[in-house]
Tab-separated table of C-alpha atoms and ligand atoms in Angstrom:
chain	number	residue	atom	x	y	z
A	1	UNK	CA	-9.847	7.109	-30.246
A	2	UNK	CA	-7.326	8.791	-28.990
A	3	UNK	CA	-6.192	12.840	-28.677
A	4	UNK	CA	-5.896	13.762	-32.232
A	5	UNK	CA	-5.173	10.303	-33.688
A	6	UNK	CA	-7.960	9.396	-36.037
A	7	UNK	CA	-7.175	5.705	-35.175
A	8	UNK	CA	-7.710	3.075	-32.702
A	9	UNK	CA	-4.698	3.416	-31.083
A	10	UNK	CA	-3.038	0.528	-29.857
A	11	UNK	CA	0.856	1.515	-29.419
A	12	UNK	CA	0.347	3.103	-25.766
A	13	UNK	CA	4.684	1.775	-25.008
A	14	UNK	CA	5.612	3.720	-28.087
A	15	UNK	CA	4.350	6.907	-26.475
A	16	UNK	CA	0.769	8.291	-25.332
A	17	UNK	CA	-1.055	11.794	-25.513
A	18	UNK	CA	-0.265	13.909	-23.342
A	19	UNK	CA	-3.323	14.610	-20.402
A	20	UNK	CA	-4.660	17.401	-19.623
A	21	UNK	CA	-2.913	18.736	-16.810
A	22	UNK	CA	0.115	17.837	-18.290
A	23	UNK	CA	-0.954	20.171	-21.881
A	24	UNK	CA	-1.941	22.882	-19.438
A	25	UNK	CA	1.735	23.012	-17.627
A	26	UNK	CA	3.403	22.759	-20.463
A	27	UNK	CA	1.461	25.758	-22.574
A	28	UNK	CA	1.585	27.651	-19.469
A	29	UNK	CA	4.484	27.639	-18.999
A	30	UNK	CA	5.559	27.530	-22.516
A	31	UNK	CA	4.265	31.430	-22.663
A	32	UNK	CA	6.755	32.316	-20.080
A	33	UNK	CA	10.263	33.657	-20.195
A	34	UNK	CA	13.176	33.025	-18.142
A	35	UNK	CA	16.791	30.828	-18.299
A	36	UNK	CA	15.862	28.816	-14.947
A	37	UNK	CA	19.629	29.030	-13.942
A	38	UNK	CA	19.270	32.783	-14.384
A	39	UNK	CA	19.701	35.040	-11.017
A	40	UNK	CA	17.142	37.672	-11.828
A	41	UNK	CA	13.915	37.319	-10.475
A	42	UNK	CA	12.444	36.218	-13.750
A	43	UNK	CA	14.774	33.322	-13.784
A	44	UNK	CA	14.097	32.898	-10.096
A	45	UNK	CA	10.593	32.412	-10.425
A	46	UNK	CA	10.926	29.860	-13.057
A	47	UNK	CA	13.699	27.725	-10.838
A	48	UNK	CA	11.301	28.052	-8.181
A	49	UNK	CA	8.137	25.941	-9.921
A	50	UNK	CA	11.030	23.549	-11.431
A	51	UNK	CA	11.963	22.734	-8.150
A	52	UNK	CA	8.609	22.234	-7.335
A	53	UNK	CA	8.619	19.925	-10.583
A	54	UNK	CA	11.846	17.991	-9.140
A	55	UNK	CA	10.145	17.481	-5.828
A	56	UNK	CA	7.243	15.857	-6.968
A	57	UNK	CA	8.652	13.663	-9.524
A	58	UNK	CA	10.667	12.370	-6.518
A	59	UNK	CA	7.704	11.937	-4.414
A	60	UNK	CA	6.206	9.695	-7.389
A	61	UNK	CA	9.573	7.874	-7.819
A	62	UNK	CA	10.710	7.676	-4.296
A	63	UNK	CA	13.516	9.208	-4.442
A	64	UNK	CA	14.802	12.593	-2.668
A	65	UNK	CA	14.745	15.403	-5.171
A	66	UNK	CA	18.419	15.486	-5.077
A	67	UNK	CA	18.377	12.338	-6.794
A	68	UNK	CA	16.565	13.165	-9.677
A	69	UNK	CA	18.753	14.726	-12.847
A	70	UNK	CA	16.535	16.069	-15.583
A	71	UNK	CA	17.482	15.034	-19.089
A	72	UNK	CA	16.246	15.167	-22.757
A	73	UNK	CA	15.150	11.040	-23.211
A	74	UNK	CA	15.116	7.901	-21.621
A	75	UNK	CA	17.304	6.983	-24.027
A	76	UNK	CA	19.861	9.620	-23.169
A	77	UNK	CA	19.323	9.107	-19.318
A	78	UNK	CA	20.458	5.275	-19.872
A	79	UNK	CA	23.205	5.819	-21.928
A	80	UNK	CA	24.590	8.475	-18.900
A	81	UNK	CA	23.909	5.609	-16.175
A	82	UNK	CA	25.365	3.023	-18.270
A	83	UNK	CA	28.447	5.009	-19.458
A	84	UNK	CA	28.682	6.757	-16.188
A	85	UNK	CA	28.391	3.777	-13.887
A	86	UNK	CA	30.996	1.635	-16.004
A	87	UNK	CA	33.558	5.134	-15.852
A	88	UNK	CA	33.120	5.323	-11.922
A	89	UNK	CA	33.931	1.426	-11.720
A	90	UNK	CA	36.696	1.232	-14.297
A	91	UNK	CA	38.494	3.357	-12.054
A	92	UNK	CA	38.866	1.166	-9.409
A	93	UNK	CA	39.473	-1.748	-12.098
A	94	UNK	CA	35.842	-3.413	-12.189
A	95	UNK	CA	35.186	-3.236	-16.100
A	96	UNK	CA	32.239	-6.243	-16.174
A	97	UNK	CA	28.871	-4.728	-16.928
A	98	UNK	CA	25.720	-7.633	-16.092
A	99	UNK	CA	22.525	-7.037	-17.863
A	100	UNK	CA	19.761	-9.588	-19.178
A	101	UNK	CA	19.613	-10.509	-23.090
A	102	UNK	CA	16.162	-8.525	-23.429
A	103	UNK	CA	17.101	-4.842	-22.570
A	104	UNK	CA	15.703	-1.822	-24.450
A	105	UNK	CA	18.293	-0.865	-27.153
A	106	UNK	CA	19.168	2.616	-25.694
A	107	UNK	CA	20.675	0.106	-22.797
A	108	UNK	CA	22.078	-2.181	-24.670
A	109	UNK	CA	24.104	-0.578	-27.293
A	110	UNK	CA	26.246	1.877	-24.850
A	111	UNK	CA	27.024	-1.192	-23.327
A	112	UNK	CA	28.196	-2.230	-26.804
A	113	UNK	CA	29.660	0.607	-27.332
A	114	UNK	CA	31.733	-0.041	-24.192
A	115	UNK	CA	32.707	-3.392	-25.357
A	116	UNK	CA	34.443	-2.157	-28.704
A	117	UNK	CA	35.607	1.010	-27.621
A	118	UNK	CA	36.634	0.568	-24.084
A	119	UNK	CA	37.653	-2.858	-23.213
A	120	UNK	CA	34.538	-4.147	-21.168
A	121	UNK	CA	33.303	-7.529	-20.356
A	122	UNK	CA	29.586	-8.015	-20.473
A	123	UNK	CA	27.841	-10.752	-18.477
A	124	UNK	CA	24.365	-11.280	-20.046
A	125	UNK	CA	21.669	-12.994	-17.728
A	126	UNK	CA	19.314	-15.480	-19.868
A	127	UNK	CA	15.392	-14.640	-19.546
A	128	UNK	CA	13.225	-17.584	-19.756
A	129	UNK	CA	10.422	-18.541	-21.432
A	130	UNK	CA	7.970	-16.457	-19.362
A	131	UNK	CA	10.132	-13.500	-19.763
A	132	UNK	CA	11.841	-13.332	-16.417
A	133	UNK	CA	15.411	-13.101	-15.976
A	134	UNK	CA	17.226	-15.989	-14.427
A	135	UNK	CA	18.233	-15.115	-11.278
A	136	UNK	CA	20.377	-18.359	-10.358
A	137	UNK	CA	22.179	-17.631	-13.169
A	138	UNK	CA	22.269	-14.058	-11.892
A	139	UNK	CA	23.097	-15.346	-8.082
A	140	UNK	CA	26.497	-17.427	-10.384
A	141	UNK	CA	27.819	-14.548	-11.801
A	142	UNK	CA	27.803	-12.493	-8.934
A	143	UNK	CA	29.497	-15.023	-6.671
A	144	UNK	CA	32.012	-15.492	-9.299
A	145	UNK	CA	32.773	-12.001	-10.182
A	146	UNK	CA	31.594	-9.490	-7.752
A	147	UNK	CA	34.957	-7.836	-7.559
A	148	UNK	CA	35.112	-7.104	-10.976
A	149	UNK	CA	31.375	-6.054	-11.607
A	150	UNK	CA	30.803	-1.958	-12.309
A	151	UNK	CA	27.315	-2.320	-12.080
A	152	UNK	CA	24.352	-4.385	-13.189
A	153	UNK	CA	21.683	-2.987	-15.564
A	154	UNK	CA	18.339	-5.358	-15.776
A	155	UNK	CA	14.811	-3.288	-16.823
A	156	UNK	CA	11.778	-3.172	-14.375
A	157	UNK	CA	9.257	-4.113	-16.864
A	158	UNK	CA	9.853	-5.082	-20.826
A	159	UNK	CA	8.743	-2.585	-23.484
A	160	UNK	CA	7.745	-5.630	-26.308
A	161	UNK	CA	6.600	-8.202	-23.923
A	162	UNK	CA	5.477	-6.206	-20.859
A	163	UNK	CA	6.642	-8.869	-18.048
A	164	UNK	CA	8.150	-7.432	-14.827
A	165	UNK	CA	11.215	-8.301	-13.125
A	166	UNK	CA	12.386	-9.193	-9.587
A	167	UNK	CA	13.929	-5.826	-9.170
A	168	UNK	CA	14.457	-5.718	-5.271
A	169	UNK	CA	15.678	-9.817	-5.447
A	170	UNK	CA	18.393	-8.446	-8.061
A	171	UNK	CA	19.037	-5.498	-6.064
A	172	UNK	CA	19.365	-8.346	-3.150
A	173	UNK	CA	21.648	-10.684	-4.965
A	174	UNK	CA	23.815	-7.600	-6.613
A	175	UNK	CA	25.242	-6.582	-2.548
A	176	UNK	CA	27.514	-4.015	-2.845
A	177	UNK	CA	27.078	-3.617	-6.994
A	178	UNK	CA	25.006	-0.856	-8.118
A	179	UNK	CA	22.483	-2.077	-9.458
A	180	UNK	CA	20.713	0.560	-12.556
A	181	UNK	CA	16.775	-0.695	-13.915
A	182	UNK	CA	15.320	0.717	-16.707
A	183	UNK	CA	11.870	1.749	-15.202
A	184	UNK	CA	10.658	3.786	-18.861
A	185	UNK	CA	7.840	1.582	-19.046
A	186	UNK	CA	6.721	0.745	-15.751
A	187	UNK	CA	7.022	3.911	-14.079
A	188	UNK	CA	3.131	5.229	-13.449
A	189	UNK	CA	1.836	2.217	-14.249
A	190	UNK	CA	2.550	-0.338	-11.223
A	191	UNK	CA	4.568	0.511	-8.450
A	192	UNK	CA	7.869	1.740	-8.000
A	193	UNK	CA	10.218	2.926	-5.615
A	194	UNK	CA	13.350	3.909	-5.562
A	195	UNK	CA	14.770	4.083	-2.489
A	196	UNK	CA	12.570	0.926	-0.810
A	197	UNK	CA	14.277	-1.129	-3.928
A	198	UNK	CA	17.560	-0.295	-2.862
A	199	UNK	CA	18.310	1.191	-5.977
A	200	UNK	CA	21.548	3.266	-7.313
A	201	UNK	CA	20.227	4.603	-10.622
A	202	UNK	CA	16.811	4.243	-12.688
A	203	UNK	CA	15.604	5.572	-16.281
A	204	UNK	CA	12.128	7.123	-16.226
A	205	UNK	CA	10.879	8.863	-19.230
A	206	UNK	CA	7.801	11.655	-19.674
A	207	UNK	CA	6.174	10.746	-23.092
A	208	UNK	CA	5.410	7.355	-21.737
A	209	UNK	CA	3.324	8.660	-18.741
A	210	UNK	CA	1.150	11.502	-20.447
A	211	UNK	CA	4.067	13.601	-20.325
A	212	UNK	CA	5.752	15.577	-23.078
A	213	UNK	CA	8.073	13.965	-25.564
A	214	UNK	CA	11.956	14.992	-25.400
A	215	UNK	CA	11.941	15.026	-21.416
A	216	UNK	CA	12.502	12.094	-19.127
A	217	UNK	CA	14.996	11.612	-15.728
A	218	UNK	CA	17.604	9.424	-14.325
A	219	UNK	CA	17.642	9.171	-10.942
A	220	UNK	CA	20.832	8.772	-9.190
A	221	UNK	CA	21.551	8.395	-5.804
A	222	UNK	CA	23.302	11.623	-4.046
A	223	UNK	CA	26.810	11.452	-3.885
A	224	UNK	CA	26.938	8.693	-6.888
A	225	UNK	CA	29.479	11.224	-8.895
A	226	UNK	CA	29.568	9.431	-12.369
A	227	UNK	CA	31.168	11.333	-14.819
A	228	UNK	CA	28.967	13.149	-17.329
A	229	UNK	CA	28.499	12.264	-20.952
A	230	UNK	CA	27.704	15.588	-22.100
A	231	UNK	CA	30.018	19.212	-20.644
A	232	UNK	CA	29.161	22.434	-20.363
A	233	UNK	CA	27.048	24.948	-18.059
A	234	UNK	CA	27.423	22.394	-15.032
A	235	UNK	CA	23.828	22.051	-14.280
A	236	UNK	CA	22.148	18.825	-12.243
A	237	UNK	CA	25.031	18.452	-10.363
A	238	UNK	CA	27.523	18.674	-13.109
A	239	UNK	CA	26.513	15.092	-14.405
A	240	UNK	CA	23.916	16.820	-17.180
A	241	UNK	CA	24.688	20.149	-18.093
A	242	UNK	CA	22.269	22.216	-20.632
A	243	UNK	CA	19.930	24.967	-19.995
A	244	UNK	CA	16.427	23.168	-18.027
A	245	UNK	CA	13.941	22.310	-20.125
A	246	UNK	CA	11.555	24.173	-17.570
A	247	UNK	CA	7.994	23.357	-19.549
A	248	UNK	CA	9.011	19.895	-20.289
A	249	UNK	CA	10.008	19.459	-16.649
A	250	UNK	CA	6.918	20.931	-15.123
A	251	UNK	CA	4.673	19.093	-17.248
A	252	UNK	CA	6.470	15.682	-16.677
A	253	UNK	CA	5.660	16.495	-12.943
A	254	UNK	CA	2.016	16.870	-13.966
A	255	UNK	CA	1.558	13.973	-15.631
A	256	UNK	CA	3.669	11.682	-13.093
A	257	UNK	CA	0.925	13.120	-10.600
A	258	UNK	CA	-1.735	12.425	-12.730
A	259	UNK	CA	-0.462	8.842	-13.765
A	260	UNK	CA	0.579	7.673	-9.964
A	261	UNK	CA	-2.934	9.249	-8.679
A	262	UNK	CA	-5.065	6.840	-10.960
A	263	UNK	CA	-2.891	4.696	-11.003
A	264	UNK	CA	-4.843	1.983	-9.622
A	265	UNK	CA	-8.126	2.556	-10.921
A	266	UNK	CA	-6.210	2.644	-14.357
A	267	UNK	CA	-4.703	-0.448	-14.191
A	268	UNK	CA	-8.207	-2.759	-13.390
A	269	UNK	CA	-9.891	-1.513	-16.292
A	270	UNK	CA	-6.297	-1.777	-18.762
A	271	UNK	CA	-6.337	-5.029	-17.469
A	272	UNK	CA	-9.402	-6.262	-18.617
A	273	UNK	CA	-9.176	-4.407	-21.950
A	274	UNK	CA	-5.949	-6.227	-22.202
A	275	UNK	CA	-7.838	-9.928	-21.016
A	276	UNK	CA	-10.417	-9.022	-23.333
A	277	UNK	CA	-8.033	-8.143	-26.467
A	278	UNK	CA	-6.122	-11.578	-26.087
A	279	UNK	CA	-9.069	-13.417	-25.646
A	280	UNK	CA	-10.796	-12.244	-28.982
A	281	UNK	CA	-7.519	-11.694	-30.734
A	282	UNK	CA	-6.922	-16.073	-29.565
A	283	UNK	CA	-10.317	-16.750	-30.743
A	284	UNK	CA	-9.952	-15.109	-34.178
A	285	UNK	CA	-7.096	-16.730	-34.514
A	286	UNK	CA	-6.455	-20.098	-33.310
A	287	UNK	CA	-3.101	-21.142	-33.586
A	288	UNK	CA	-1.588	-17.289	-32.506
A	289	UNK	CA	0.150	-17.127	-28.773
A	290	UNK	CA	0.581	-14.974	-26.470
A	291	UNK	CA	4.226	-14.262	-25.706
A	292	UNK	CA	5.962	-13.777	-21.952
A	293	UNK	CA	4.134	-14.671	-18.741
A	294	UNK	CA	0.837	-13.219	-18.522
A	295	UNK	CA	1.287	-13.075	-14.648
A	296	UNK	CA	3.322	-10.449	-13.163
A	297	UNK	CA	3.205	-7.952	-16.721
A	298	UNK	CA	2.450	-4.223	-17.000
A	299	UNK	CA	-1.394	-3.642	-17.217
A	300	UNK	CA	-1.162	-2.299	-20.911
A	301	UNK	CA	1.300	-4.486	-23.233
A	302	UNK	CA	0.223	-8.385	-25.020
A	303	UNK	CA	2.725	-9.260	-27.653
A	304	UNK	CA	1.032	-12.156	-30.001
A	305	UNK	CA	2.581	-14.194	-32.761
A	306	UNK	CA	0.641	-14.822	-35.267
A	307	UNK	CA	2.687	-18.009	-37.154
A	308	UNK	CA	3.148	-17.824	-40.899
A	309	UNK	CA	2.876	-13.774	-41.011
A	310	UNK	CA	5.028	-11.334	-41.419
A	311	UNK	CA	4.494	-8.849	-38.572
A	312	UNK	CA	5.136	-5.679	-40.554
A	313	UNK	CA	2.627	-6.869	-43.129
A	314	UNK	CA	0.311	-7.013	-40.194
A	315	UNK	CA	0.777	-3.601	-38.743
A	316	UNK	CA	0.698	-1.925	-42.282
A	317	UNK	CA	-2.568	-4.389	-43.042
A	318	UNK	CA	-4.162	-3.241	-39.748
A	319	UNK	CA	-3.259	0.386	-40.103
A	320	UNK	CA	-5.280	-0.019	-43.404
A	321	UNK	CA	-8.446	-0.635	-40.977
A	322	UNK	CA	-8.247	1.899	-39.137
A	323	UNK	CA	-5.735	0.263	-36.341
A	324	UNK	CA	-2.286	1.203	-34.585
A	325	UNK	CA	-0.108	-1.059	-32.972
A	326	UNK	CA	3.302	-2.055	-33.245
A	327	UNK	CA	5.451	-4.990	-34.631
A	328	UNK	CA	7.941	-4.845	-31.114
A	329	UNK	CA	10.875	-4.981	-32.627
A	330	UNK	CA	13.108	-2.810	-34.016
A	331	UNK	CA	13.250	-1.251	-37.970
A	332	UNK	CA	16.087	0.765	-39.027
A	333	UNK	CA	17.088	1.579	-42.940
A	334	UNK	CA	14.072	-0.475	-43.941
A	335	UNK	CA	15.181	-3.356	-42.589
A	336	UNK	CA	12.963	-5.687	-40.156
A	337	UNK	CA	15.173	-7.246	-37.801
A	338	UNK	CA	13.859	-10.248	-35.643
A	339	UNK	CA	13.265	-9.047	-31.897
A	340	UNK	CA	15.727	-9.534	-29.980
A	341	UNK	CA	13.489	-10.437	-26.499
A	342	UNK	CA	11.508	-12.467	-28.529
A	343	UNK	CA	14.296	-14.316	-29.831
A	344	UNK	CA	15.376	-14.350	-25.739
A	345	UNK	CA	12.625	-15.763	-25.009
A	346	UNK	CA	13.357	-18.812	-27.189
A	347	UNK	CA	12.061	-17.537	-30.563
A	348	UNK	CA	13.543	-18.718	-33.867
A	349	UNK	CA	13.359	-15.904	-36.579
A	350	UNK	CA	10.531	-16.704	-38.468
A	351	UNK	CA	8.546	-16.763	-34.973
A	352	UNK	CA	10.365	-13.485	-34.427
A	353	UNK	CA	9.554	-11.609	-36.929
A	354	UNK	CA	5.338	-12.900	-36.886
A	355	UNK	CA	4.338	-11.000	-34.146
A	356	UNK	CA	2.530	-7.511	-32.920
A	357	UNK	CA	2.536	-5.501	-29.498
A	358	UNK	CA	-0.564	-4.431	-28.327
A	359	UNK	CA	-0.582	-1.762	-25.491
A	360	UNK	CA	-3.726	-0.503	-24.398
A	361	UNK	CA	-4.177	2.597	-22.186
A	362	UNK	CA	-7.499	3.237	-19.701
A	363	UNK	CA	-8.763	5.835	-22.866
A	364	UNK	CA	-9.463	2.644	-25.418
A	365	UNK	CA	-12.938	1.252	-25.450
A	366	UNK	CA	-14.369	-2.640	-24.876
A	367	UNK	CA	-15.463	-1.330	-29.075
A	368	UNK	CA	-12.035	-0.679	-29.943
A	369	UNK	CA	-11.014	-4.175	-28.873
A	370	UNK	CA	-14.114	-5.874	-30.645
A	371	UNK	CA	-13.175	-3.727	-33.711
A	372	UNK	CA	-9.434	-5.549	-33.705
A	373	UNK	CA	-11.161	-8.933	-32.913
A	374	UNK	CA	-13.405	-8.510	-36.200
A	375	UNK	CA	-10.738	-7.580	-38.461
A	376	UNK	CA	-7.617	-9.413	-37.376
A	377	UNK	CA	-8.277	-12.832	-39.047
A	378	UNK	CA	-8.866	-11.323	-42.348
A	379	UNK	CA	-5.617	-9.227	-41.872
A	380	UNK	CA	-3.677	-12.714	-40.564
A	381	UNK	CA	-5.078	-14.295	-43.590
A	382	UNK	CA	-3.893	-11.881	-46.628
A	383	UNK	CA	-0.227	-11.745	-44.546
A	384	UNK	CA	0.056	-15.286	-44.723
A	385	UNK	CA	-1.511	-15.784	-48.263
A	386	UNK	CA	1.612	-13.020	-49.077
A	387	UNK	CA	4.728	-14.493	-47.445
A	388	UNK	CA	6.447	-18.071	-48.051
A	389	UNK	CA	6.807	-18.631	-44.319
A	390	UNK	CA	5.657	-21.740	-43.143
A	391	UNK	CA	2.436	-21.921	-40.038
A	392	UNK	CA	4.339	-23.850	-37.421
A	393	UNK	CA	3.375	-24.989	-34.351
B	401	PLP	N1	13.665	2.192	-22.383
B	401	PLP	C1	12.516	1.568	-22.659
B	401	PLP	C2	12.172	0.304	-21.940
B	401	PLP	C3	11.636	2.092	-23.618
B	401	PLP	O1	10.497	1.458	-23.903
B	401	PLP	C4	12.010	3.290	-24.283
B	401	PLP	C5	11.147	3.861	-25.355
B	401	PLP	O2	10.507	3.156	-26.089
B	401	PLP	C6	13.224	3.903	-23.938
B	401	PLP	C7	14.019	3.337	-22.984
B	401	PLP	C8	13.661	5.179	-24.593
B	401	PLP	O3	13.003	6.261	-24.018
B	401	PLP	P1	12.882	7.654	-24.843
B	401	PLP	O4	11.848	7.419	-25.895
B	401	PLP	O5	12.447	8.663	-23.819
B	401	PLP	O6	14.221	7.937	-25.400
């Protein structure tokens, strides 16, 4: 079970309690007073530990603490590298943006939003099968375009499928184009570096690491002057103003230190939760896959389609027993769209709307995962006995 969740929680990528040192920053420092951009020594004080906060969530990124710009989500840090890196190279006429077809949506729908409201052109790079992006097809688009290209956007790892991408080979291939990855997911969880990847800008997020919700970073490379999104007090070097969040900063710090200090240890035993969990959950059911490469994936995340279901059926049926987890894709107004990286992945929309993300963390139990095991072929069952989709191969 985890924290206060009265559930065998199973959605880890949607966003995981907080630990301990990472509760105890944040109520400490909750209880104090103090405008970190104040002058007094009250506001001094509190700079002083953010700073501290700054340096150490560099040191876990590797980055320099100049680098790092606090702000309030990872959705809101990629929509200020995407909008700010396409600003900076519309300026010297380079208004192509290349990303892959299986971003996170808070990447790619400012890069939407650029399309219709500003005139770009947007290269997307095909993943295949396994969930990797195609970097021939990656190597053809630079050659062609390079002059024209403000800056290429491709994740680190995916948040439905889990697989990890050839970051530094993209970085290598990109040359002079700065090159932004969306680390949310992967950060404090298998290893990343900023600076030995070559990177210009990268998306990390708190609430994914045992950090607070409603704080998270991009990390831009000093004297990378994009223009800010939002204006005002002038703070992180005049790219993000708004008064620190100074407990949600310090906390993020503890919990990147937490996350990158057991980090290995973590990730053998969420590995073989995660073995263990697709082996049952293939047993119990039969014809069900497991989608993207299961080579080269973040410890935590197995997406499974479970043919002839309906995958929000599934969740709601499994939430009836007890279990969390999450159908992947996205649901706004009601409606279930297919997913859109399954669909990359080759997926027609039946297949893409039949199937559930797991993602475990190293606080679930070998129990929990028998638990799912003895309850999902009932719960595949009733879903299919429900819907008129057909069980295809
Ligand atoms: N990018 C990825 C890959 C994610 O998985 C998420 C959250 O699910 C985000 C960005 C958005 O981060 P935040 O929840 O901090 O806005």
């Amino acid at each position: 079970m985890a924290g206060n969740l009265n559930q065998i929680y199973l959605d880890h990528a949607a966003t995981t309690p907080m630990v301990q040192p990472a509760i105890d920053a944040l109520t400490a420092q909750i209880l104090k007073t103090g405008n970190a951009s104040s002058l007094h020594s009250t506001g001094r004080s509190v700079r002083k530990e953010l700073e501290e906060a700054r340096e150490a969530i560099a040191k876990a990124a590797g980055c320099a603490a100049i680098d790092v710009i606090f702000t309030g989500s990872g959705t809101e840090a990629n929509n200020l590298a995407v909008k700010g890196l396409y600003w900076l190279g519309a300026k010297t006429g380079k208004k192509t943006i290349i990303t892959s077809t299986f971003e996170h949506h808070a990447v790619m729908d400012p890069i939407k939003w650029l399309v219709e409201h500003e005139g770009a052109t947007v290269i997307e790079i095909p993943v295949s099968s396994a969930g990797v992006v195609d970097l021939n097809t990656l190597q053809d688009a630079v050659t062609k375009q390079a002059d024209q290209v403000a800056f290429i956007s491709i994740m680190q790892a995916n948040n439905e499928i889990g697989t990890i991408q050839p970051i530094a080979e993209i970085v290598k291939i990109a040359g002079a184009i700065p090159v932004h990855t969306d680390a949310v997911q992967s950060f404090g969880k298998v290893d990343f570096n900023f600076t030995s990847l070559g990177l210009t800008a990268a998306t990390i997020s708190a609430h994914k690491v045992g950090g607070p919700l409603g704080v998270a970073a991009l990390i831009l490379k000093k004297g990378v002057n994009i223009e800010p999104v939002l204006h005002g007090g002038g703070q992180e070097r005049d790219i993000r103003s708004g008064t620190f969040n100074a407990p949600g900063i310090i906390a993020f710090a503890a919990a990147a230190n937490n996350a990158i200090a057991d980090m290995q240890s973590r990730d053998q035993k969420v590995r073989s939760l995660k073995e263990l969990l697709i082996k049952k959950v293939l047993t119990a059911v039969p014809d069900a896959w497991l989608n993207g490469s299961a080579e080269k994936t973040l410890p935590g995340i197995a997406n499974i389609t479970f043919p002839g279901t309906d995958s929000e059926a599934l969740l709601l049926l499994l939430d009836m027993q007890g279990i969390a987890c999450s159908t992947g894709s996205a649901c706004s107004a009601g409606v279930h769209r297919p997913s859109h990286v399954l669909m990359a992945l080759g997926a027609n929309e039946d297949q893409a709307t039949s199937s559930l993300r797991f993602s475990v963390s190293y606080t679930n139990t070998e129990d929990e995962i028998e638990k799912l095991a003895s309850v999902i072929g009932d719960v595949v069952a009733k879903s299919r006995a429900a819907t008129s989709k057909k069980v295809f191969q």
